[in-house]
Each structure stands twice: as structure tokens, then as C-alpha cells.
Amino acid sequence: EPEVTQTPSHQVTQMGQEVILRCVPISNHLYFYWYRQILGQKVEFLVSFYNNEISEKSEIFDDQFSVERPDGSNFTLKIRSTKLEDSAMYFCASRTGLAGGSETQYFGPGTRLLVL
Amino acid sequence: GENVEQHPSTLSVQEGDSAVIKCTYSDSASNYFPWYKQELGKRPQLIIDIRSNVGEKKDQRIAVTLNKTAKHFSLHITETQPEDSAVYFCAAPNAGGTSYGKLTFGQGTILTVHP
């Protein structure tokens, strides 16, 4: 069964550094998402992406964040200047957008980001 | 936007007992309600979902019920087993014409099944 994949699984960075988190959504999916989960807390929406543009973003997704689909398979989240409070697990998710079961979002295994 | 409340935050049961987790949502236009199971350090895995045109859905030991009038939905696990121990999240999507399916999650329930 196809799965969403993410790299790296863990990333440690210094405050102020840029990080890029990578995701490969399921191949025929049309909608892509980034969520984050601070340790011990609930999953929070960051941004959704459809038709090569951001369709919705949360208040967390400020100017330090950007997303890109550089080719037909990858979907990336960039944090330009990391802060301590960016430490979290970042999940990528995707869904088909087609009729019949199109709402189901499939999550990747996550990237644990630690900002020191 | 959607607001999802989930209770209880922790639930401890003996193996073989039933477990029930409840969620309420605020957006009456929401029409899809998934439940995710998350084991420690792992991704959220969809275990069951329900659409608003039905009131109940069952899959072996897991069932979900939906009350659209009261805007709440519940997860029922029967004959619990130790491997059911995990964090369970309910979620609801943003509805409306401009929605792209963003999920709002509940706060999570830590379920512990004691052998």
C-alpha cells in the first residue's frame, strides 16, 4: 500500500538556522498538508497546498515558513530562521481530492525537529 | 473555524473492557469525522471514519457514532487488548466552499489497557 514518506526522520539545528523538511506524498494525491505536534500536545494544522499554491494557512505559518513542490513528487517545508519554539514533530499528509473517500488524509512518519 | 473538544484526556481500562471516547465539534457544516490512533513516536494512523449521512459505522471491535443534532461523535472500542494502548485523536475538517480539508484535531485521549 502506498505511503507518505518524509526525510529526515530527525533534525537537530541551531537557533536561527534554516531547515528544509521533505515529504513525498502518495503519487495520485492532489492535496498536501503540513501539521506539527509539540511533544505531548495535539496535532496542529500549518498549511494546505493544492494546484501548486497555498490554499490555507494557520496563524502559526508566519513569514518564516514556506512550502514548495519543486517537482512532481516532493513537497517541502522550509523554516528560514528557526526558533526554540519550532521544536516539534512535523507531519506531512496528503489526500486524493477525488470523489469517494477523498477526505481521508494519510500521514507521513514525521520529522522530529529539535532547535537548540 | 472548527473547534473540536475531546474527552477524557486519559482513560484506563482492564483488558476485555470497553472504552468510549467522545468529541464535540462546532461547525455544523462539517461532514466527515475521522479517528486516528497514534502510538508513541509514530504517525497518526486512521482507524475509522464516518460521514454525516450515517449515524454509526462499525469495523470489527471499533465503532463510531455520530449525532449531528448535538454535534458530537464517539469512538467505541470493545474487548480492549493491550495493543489498543495509544493516544487517540478525533478530528473534523473545515467545511464550507473555501475549505481544502484542513483537519482540526481534538486534544487526544491516552488509552491504557491493563492486561
Coordinates of N, CA, C and O in Angstrom, one line a residue, chain B residues 1-5 24-30 33 71 92:
Chain B
G1 N -13.8 29.3 12.6 CA -13.3 28.0 12.2 C -13.8 26.9 13.1 O -14.5 27.1 14.1
E2 N -13.4 25.7 12.8 CA -13.9 24.5 13.6 C -13.2 24.5 14.9 O -12.0 24.8 15.1
N3 N -13.9 24.0 16.0 CA -13.4 23.8 17.3 C -13.8 22.4 17.7 O -14.9 22.0 17.7
V4 N -12.8 21.6 18.1 CA -13.1 20.2 18.5 C -12.6 20.0 19.9 O -11.5 20.3 20.3
E5 N -13.5 19.5 20.7 CA -13.2 19.2 22.1 C -13.3 17.7 22.3 O -14.3 17.0 21.8
T24 N -16.8 16.7 20.6 CA -17.8 17.6 20.1 C -17.1 18.5 19.1 O -15.9 18.8 19.2
Y25 N -17.9 19.0 18.2 CA -17.4 19.9 17.2 C -18.3 21.1 17.1 O -19.5 21.1 17.5
S26 N -17.8 22.2 16.4 CA -18.6 23.4 16.4 C -19.2 23.8 15.1 O -20.3 24.4 15.0
D27 N -18.6 23.3 14.0 CA -19.1 23.7 12.7 C -20.1 22.7 12.2 O -19.8 21.6 11.8
S28 N -21.4 23.2 12.1 CA -22.5 22.3 11.7 C -22.4 21.8 10.3 O -23.0 20.9 9.9
A29 N -21.5 22.5 9.5 CA -21.3 22.1 8.1 C -20.3 21.0 8.0 O -20.2 20.4 6.9
S30 N -19.6 20.6 9.0 CA -18.6 19.5 8.9 C -19.3 18.3 8.6 O -20.4 18.0 9.1
F33 N -15.7 12.8 9.8 CA -15.1 12.7 11.1 C -14.2 11.5 11.3 O -14.7 10.4 11.5
K71 N -24.0 17.6 17.6 CA -22.7 17.9 17.1 C -21.7 17.2 18.0 O -20.7 17.8 18.5
A92 N -12.0 16.9 12.8 CA -13.1 17.4 11.9 C -12.5 18.3 10.9 O -11.6 19.1 11.3

